[in-house]
Coordinates of C-alpha atoms in Angstrom, one line a residue:
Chain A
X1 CA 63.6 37.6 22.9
X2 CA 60.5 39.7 22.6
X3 CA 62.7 42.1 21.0
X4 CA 64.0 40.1 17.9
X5 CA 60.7 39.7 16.8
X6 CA 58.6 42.5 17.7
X7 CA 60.3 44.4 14.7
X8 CA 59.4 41.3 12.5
X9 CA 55.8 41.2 13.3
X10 CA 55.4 44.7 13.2
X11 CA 56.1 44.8 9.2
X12 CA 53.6 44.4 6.9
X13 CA 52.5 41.5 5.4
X14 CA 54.0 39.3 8.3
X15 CA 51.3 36.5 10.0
X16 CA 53.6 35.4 12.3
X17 CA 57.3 35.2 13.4
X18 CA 59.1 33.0 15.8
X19 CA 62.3 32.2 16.9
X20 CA 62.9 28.3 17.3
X21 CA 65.8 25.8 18.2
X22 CA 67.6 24.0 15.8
X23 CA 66.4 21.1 17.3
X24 CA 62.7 22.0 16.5
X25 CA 62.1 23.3 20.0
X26 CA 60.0 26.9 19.9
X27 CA 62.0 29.3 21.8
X28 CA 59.1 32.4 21.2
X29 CA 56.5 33.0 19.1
X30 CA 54.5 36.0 18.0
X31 CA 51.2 36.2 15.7
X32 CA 48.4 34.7 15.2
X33 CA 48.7 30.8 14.8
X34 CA 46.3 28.3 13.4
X35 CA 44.8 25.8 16.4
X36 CA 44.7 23.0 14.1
X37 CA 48.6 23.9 13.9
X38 CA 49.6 25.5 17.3
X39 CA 53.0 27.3 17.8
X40 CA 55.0 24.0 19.0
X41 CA 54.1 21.9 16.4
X42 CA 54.0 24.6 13.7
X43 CA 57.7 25.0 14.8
X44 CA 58.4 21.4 14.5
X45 CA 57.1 21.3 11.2
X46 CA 59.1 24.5 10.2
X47 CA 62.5 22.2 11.5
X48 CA 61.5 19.2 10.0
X49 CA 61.5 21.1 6.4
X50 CA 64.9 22.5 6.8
X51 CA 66.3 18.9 7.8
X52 CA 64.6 17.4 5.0
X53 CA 66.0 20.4 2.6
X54 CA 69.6 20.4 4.2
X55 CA 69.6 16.3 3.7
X56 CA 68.5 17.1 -0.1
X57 CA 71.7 19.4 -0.7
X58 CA 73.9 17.7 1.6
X59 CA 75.2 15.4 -1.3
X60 CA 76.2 18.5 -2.8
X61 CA 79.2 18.5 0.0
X62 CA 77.2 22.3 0.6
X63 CA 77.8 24.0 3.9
X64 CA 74.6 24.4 6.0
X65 CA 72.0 26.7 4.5
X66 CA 72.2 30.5 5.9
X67 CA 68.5 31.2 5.0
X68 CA 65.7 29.6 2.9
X69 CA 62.8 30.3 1.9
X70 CA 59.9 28.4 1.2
X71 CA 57.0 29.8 -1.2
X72 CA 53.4 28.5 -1.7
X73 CA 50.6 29.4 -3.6
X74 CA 48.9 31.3 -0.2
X75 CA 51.9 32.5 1.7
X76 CA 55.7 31.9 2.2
X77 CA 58.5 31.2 4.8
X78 CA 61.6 32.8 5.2
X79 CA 64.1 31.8 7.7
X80 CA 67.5 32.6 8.9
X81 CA 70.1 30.9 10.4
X82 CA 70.7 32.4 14.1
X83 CA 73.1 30.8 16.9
X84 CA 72.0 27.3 17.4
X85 CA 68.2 28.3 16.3
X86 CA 66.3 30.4 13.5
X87 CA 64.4 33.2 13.2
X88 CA 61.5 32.4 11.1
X89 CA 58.6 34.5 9.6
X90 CA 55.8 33.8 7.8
X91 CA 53.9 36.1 5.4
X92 CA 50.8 36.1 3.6
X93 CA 50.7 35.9 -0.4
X94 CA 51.7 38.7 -2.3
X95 CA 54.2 39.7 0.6
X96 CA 57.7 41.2 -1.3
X97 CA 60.3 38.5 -0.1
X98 CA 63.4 40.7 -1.2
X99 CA 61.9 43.5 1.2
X100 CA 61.9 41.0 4.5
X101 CA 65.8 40.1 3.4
X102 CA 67.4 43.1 5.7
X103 CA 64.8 42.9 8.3
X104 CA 65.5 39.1 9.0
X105 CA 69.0 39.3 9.0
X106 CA 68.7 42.2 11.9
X107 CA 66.7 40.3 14.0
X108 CA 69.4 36.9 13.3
X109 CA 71.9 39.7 14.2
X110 CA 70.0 41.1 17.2
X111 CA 69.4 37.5 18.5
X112 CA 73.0 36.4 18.3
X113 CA 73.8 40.3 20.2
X114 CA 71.4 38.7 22.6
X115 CA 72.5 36.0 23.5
X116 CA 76.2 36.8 23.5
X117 CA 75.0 39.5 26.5
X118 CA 75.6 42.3 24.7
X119 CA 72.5 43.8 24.8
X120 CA 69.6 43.8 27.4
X121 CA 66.5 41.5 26.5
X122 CA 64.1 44.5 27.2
X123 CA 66.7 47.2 25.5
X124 CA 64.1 49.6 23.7
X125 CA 64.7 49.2 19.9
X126 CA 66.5 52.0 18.6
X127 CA 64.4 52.9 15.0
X128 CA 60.7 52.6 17.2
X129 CA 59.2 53.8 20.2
X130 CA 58.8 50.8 22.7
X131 CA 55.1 49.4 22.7
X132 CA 53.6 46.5 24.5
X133 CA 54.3 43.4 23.5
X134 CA 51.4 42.0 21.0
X135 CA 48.2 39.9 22.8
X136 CA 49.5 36.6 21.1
X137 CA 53.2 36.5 22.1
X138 CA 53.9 33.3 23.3
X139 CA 56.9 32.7 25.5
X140 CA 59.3 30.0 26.3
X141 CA 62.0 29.4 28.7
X142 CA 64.8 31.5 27.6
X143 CA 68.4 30.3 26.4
Chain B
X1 CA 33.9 69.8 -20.5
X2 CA 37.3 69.9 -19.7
X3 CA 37.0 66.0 -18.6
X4 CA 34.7 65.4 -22.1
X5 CA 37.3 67.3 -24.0
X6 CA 40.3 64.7 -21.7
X7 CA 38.6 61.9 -22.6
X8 CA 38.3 62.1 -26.3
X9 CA 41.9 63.7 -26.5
X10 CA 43.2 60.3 -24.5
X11 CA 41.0 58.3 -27.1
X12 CA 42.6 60.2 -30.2
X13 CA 46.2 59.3 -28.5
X14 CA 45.6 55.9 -28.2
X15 CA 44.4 55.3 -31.3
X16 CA 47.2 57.0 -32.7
X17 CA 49.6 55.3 -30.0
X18 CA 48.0 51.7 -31.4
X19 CA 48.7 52.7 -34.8
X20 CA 52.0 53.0 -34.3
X21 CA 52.7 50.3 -33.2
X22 CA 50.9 48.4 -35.5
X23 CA 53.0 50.1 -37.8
X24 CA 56.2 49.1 -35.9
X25 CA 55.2 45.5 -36.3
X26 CA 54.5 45.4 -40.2
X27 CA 58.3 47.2 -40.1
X28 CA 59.8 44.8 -38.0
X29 CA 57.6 41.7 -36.3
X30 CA 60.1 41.5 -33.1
X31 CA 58.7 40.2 -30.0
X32 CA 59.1 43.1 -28.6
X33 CA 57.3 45.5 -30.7
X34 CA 54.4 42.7 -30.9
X35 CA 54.5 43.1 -27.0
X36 CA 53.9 47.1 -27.3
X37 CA 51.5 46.3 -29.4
X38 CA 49.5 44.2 -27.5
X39 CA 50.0 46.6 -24.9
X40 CA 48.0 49.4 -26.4
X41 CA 45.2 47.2 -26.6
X42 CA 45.5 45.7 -22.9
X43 CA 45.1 49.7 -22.3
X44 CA 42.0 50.5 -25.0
X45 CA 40.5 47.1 -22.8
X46 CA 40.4 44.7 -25.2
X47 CA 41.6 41.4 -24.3
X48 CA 40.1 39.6 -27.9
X49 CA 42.2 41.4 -29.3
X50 CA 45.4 41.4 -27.2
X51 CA 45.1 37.4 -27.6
X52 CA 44.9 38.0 -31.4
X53 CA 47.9 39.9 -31.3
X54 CA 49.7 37.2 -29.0
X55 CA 48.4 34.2 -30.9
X56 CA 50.1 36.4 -33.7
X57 CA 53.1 37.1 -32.4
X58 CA 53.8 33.5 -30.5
X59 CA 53.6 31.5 -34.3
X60 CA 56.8 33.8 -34.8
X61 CA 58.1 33.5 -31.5
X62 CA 57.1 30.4 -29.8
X63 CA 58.0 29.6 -26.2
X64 CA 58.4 33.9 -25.8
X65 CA 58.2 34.2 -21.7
X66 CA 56.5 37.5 -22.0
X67 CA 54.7 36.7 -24.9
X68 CA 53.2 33.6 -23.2
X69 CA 52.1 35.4 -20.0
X70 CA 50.5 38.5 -22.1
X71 CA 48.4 36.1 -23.7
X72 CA 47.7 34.0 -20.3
X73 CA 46.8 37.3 -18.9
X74 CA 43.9 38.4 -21.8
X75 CA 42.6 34.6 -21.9
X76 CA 42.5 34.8 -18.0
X77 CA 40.0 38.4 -18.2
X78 CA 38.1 36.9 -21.3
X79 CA 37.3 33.8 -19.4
X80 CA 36.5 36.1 -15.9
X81 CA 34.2 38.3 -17.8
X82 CA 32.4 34.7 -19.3
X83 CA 32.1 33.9 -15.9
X84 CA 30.6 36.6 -14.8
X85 CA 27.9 36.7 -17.7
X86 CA 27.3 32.8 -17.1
X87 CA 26.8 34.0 -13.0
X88 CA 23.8 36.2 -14.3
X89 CA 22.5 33.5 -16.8
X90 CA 22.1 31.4 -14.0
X91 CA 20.3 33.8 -11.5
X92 CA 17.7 34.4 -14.3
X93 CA 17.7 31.0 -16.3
X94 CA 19.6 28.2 -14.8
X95 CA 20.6 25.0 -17.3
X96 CA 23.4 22.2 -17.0
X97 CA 24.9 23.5 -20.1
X98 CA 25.6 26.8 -17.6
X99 CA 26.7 25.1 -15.0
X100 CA 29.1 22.7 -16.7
X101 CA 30.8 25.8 -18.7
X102 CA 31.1 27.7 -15.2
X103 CA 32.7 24.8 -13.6
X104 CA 34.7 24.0 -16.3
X105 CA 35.9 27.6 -16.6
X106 CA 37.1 27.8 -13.1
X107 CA 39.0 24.2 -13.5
X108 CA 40.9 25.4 -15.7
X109 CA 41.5 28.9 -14.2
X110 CA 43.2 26.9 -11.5
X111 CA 40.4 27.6 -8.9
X112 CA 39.3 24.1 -7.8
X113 CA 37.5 25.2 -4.6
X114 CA 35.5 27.5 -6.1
X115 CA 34.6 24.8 -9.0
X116 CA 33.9 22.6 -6.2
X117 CA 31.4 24.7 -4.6
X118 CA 29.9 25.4 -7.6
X119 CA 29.5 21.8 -8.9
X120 CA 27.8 21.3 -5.5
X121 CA 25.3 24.0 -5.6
X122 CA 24.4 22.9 -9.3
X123 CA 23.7 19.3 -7.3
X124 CA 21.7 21.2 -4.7
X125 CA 19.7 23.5 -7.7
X126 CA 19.2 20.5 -10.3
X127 CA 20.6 17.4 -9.1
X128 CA 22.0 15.0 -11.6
X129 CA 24.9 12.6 -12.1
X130 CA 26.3 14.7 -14.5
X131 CA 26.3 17.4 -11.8
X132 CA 27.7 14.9 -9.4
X133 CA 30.4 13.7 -12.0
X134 CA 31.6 17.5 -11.9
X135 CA 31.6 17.9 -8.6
X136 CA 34.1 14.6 -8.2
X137 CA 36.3 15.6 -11.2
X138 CA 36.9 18.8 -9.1
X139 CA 37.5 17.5 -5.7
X140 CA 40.0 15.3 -7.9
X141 CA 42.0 18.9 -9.0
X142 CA 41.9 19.7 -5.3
X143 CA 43.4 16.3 -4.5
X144 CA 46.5 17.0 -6.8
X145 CA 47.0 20.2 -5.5
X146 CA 46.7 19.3 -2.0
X147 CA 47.6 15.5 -2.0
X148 CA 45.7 15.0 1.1
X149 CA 43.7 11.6 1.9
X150 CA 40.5 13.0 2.8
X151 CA 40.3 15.0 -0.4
X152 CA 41.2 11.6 -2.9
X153 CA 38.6 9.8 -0.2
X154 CA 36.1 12.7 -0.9
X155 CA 36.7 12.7 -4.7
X156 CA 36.4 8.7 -4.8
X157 CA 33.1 9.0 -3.1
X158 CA 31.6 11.9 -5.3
X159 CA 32.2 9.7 -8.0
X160 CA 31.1 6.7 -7.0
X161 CA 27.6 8.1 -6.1
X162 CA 27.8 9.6 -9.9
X163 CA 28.6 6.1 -11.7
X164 CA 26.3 4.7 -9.6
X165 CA 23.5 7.0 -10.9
X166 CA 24.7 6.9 -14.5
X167 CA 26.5 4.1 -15.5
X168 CA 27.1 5.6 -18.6
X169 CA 28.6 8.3 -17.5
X170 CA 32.1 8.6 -18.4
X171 CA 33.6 11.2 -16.3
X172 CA 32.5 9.8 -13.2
X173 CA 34.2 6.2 -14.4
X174 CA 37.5 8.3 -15.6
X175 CA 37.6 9.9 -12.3
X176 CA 37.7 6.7 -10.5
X177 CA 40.1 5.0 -13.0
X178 CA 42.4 8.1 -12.0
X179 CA 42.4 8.2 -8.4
X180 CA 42.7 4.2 -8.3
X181 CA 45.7 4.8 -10.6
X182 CA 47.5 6.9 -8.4
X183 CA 46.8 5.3 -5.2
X184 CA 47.7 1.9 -6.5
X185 CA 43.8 0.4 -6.1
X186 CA 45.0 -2.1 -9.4
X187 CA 41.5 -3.6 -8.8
X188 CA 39.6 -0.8 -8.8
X189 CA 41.0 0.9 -11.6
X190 CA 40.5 -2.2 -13.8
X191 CA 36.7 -2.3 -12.6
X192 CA 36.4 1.3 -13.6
X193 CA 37.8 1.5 -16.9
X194 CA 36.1 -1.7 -18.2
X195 CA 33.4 0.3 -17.1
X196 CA 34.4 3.5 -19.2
X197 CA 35.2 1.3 -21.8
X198 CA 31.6 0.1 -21.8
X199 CA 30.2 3.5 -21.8
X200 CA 33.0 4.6 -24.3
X201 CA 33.4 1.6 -26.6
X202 CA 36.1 1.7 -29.5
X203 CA 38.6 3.7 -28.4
X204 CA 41.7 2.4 -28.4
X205 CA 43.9 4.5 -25.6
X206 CA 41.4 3.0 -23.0
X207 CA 41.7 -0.7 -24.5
X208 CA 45.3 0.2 -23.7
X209 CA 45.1 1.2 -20.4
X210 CA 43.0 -1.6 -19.4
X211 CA 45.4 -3.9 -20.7
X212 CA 48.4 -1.6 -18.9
X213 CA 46.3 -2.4 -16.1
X214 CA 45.6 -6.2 -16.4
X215 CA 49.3 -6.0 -15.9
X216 CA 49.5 -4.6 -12.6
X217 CA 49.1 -7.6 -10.4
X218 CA 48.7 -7.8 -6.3
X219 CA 48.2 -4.3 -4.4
X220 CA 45.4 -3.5 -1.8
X221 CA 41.8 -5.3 -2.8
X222 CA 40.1 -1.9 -2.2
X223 CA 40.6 1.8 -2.8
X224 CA 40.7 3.0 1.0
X225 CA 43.1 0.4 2.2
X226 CA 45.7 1.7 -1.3
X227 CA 45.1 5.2 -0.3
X228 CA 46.2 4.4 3.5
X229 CA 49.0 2.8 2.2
X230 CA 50.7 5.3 0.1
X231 CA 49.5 7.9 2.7
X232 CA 52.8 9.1 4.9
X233 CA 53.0 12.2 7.8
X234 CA 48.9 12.7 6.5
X235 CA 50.1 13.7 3.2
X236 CA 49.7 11.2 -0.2
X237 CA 52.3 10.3 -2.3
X238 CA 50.9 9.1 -5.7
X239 CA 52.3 6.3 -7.5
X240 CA 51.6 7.6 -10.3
X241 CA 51.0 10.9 -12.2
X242 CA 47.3 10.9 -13.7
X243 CA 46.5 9.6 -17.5
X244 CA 45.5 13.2 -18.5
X245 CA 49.1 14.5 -17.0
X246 CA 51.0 11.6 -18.9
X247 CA 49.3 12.6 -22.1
X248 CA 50.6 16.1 -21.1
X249 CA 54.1 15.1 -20.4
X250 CA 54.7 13.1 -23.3
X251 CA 52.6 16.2 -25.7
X252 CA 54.8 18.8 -24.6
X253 CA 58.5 18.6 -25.8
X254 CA 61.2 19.4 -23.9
X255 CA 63.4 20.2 -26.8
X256 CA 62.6 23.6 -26.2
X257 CA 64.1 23.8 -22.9
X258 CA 67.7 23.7 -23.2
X259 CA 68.1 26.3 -25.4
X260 CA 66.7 28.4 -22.6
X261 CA 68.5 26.9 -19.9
X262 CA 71.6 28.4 -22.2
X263 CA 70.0 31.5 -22.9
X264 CA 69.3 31.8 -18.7
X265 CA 73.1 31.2 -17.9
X266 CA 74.4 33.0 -20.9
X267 CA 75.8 36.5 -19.1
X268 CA 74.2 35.8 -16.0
X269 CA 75.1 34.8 -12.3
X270 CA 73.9 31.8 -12.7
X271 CA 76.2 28.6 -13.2
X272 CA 74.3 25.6 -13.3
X273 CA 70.3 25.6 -14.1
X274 CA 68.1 22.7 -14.9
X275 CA 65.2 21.7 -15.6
X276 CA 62.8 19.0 -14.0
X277 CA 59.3 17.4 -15.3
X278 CA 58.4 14.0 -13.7
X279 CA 61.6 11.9 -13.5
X280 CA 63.6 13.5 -16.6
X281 CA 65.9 16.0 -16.1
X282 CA 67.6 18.7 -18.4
X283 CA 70.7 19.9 -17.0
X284 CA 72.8 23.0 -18.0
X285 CA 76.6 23.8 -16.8
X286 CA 77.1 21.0 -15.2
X287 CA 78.6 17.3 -16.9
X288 CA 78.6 14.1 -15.5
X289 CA 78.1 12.7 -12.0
X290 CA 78.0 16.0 -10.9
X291 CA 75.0 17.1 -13.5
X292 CA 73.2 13.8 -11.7
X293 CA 73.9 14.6 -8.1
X294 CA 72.9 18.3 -8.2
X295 CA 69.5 17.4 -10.9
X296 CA 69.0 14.4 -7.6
X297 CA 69.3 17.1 -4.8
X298 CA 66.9 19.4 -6.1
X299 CA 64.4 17.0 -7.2
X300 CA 65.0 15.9 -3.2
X301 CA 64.5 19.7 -2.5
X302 CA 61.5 19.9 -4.3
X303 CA 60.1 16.7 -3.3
X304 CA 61.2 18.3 0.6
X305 CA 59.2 21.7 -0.4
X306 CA 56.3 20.5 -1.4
X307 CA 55.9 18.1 1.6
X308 CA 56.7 20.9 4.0
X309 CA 54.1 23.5 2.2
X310 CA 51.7 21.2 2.5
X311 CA 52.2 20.4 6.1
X312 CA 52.4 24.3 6.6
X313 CA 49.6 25.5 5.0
X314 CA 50.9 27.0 2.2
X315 CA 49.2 25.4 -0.2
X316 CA 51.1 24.2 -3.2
X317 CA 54.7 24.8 -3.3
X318 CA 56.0 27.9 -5.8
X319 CA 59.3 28.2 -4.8
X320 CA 62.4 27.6 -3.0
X321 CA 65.7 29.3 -2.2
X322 CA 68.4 28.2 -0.1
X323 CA 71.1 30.9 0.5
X324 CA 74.5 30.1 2.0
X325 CA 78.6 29.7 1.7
X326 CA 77.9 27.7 -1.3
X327 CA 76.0 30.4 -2.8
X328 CA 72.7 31.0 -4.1
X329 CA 70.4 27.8 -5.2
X330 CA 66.8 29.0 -6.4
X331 CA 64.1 26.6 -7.6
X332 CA 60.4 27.7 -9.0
X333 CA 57.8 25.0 -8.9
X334 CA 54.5 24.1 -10.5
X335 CA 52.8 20.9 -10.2
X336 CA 54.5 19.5 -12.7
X337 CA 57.4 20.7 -13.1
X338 CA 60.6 22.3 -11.6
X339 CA 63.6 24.9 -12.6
X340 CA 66.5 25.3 -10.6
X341 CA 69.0 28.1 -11.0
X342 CA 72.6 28.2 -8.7
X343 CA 75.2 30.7 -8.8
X344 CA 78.0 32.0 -6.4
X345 CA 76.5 35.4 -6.3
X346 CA 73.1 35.9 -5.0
X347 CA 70.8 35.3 -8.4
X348 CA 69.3 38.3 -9.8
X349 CA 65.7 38.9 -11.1
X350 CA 66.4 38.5 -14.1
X351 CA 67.6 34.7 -13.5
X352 CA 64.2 34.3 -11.3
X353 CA 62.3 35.8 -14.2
X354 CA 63.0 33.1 -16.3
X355 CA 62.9 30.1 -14.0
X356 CA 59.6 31.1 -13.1
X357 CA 58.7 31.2 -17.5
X358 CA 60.5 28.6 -17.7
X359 CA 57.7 26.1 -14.7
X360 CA 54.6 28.6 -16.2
X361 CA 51.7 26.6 -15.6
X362 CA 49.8 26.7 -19.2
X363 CA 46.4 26.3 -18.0
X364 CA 45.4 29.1 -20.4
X365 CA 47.1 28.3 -23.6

């Protein structure tokens, strides 16, 4: 799992990047998070908005949301749709959003590669050297 | 002497690039040619004059995006540079009349921490309930922004201790007529602006609040147990939008939008757009119940974003885009208002340019 989002957190710009279930549950985490706002909650929160934002357009008989974003005045969220989960980054202010678009969708593309068993969890990555995995990396049980 | 000999050659060509221009407006006053000539004097540095030129241009070409945001961005150094000069008045000389223009400059700049602090030191330096009346009236910015209790509580304090110090104070009493307001404290905001209206007699707006208010009947007898109550998942949800945002509102005209909600789906990827302050909505490329249900879900997606930002940390929402096999929906915010843009195609900038012109906050114009 490591490897979905090392490549995330590695870009510039990016505070933090997780991988959570779509029911709100975080699957892994890397980056530096908050205490007031630890990575379990911070993930439940992240859920909660994309329930509340699929319920808004749901009258619109719209298919589930692929990826959203979600920009405020000190940073923004971009997310995107993996199986049964999301990949989810945040990034400070100032961050270009179009420029996270192709990285995001690899690492929805590497998690569903993943899972399906079609590539090995601890696979180097094939565009970096493999490094260590970053001090704040928190894991979960895997899926 | 080469640099000397640079420097007054780049001088020569910019006074002759500003000439031109100038000429190119007296030949034909388009927006854009005022924009290039605005431009030569962002580069010579002098923002005076690039808000003449915009003033200039925007009574021939009201509601210009670019024009708007020019003229934002020269108020915006102006008022940075007064700031700075009123920072060095007060190390050497320090007055209220300083004080208040500081904090008043960095309200409306939008930066209502900083205000804050700076009410608060001008309370430590000199204290005064005029001091202490600022200081309130920004932890009341900081509320809207952040629409969490503790700041409304905080604000509702600040100015409590102020009217309590002057009763004649007016700000502190507006501040509290406010907050009550958009808490739903019915009580307490008839309390404060029969107060106002004491220290403010004759005006007739604030005889017709207070009689507004005489009408609201019931509610929580006091302003914490109103604020708990409209308090949900640690975030407020006002009531009601503030006087001064009404007066806003109802100042502004929206007659101006439609014709650029057309302009933004005229050519463009875009299919539907709209266009959101408080609960009226403008609504473009779509009739009918389906121009309701699609202005209802993104008011539902705003009101959704700005809850989650909040929750997140992110501070007051700007923006929201929700990408999928129904297309591309975008949405720019501001605190007051909202512009949606949805096409099959993923939107372009050009679409998000003028969304985002379209919510501008005008704290600067």
């Amino acid at each position: 799992m490591r490897t979905v989002l090392d490549p995330l957190i590695a870009l510039a710009g990016v505070r933090r990047a997780l991988v959570i279930g779509a029911d709100g549950l975080l699957l892994e985490a890397a980056g530096h998070f908050d205490p007031s706002l630890p990575p379990d909650s911070y993930a439940a929160q992240v859920v909660g908005w994309v329930v509340e934002a699929s319920r808004a357009i749901a009258p619109l008989a719209w298919d589930e949301p692929e990826q959203l974003v979600l920009e405020g005045a000190h940073g923004a969220i971009l997310l995107r749709r993996g199986p049964g989960s999301w990949v989810a980054v945040e990034v400070s202010q100032g961050t270009s959003l179009a420029e996270l678009t192709i990285p995001l969708e690899a690492a929805a593309g590497r998690l569903e590669r993943l899972l399906r068993g079609l590539e090995t969890p601890n696979a180097p990555l094939p565009s970096r050297a493999p490094r260590p995995a970053p001090a704040s990396v928190h894991k979960r049980d895997s899926i | 002497m080469r640099r000397l000999l640079g420097r007054i050659w780049g001088a020569g060509s910019s006074t002759r690039g500003a000439r031109g221009a100038a000429r190119r407006v007296a030949e034909d006053p388009s927006a854009q040619n005022y924009l290039a000539l605005a431009q030569e004097s962002v580069q010579r540095g002098e923002p005076a004059r690039v808000e003449a030129v915009c003033h200039e241009a925007l009574a021939l070409h009201p509601d210009h995006p670019a024009l708007k945001g020019m003229l934002a961005r020269a108020t915006r150094m102006r008022l940075d540079e007064r700031a700075r000069q009123l920072q060095a008045e007060l190390a050497e000389a320090p007055r209220p009349a300083l004080w208040r223009e500081l904090v008043e400059i960095e309200l409306g700049a939008g930066r209502f921490g900083r205000a804050e602090a700076l009410a608060a030191r001008w309370q430590e330096t000199a204290p005064s309930a005029q001091a202490q009346a600022h200081r309130a009236r920004a932890a009341l910015h900081t509320f809207r922004e952040s629409a969490l209790p503790a700041d409304a509580q905080r604000a509702w304090d600040l100015a409590g201790l102020a009217a309590e110090e002057s009763r004649g104070d007016g700000m502190a009493h507006e501040v509290c007529a406010e907050l009550a307001r958009m808490v739903g404290a019915h009580a307490a905001e008839r309390a404060a602006l029969a107060r106002l209206i004491e220290a403010q007699p004759g005006q007739p707006e604030l005889e017709a609040r207070y009689r507004e208010a005489l009408a609201c009947v019931g509610g929580p007898a006091s302003f914490s147990a109103a604020l708990e109550a409209v308090t949900r998942g640690g975030v407020v949800t006002p009531l009601s939008s503030s006087y001064s945002q009404e007066r806003e509102v109802e100042a502004a005209t929206l007659a101006g939008v439609r014709p650029r909600l057309k302009e933004l789906l005229a050519g463009s990827q875009a299919a539907f757009a709209s266009f959101h302050r408080g609960g009226t909505a403008l609504v473009q490329g779509a009739t009918g119940p389906t121009a309701d249900r699609t202005a209802r879900g993104v008011r539902d997606l705003v009101r959704a974003g700005r809850d989650g930002a909040r929750r997140l940390g992110l501070g007051p929402v700007r923006g929201i885009r929700v990408l999928g096999a129904h297309g591309d929906l975008a949405v720019r915010s501001s605190s007051r208002t909202a512009a949606a843009a949805w096409g099959r195609e993923p939107l372009g900038s050009r679409e998000l340019t003028e969304l985002e012109a379209l919510v501008e906050q005008e704290v600067w114009s």
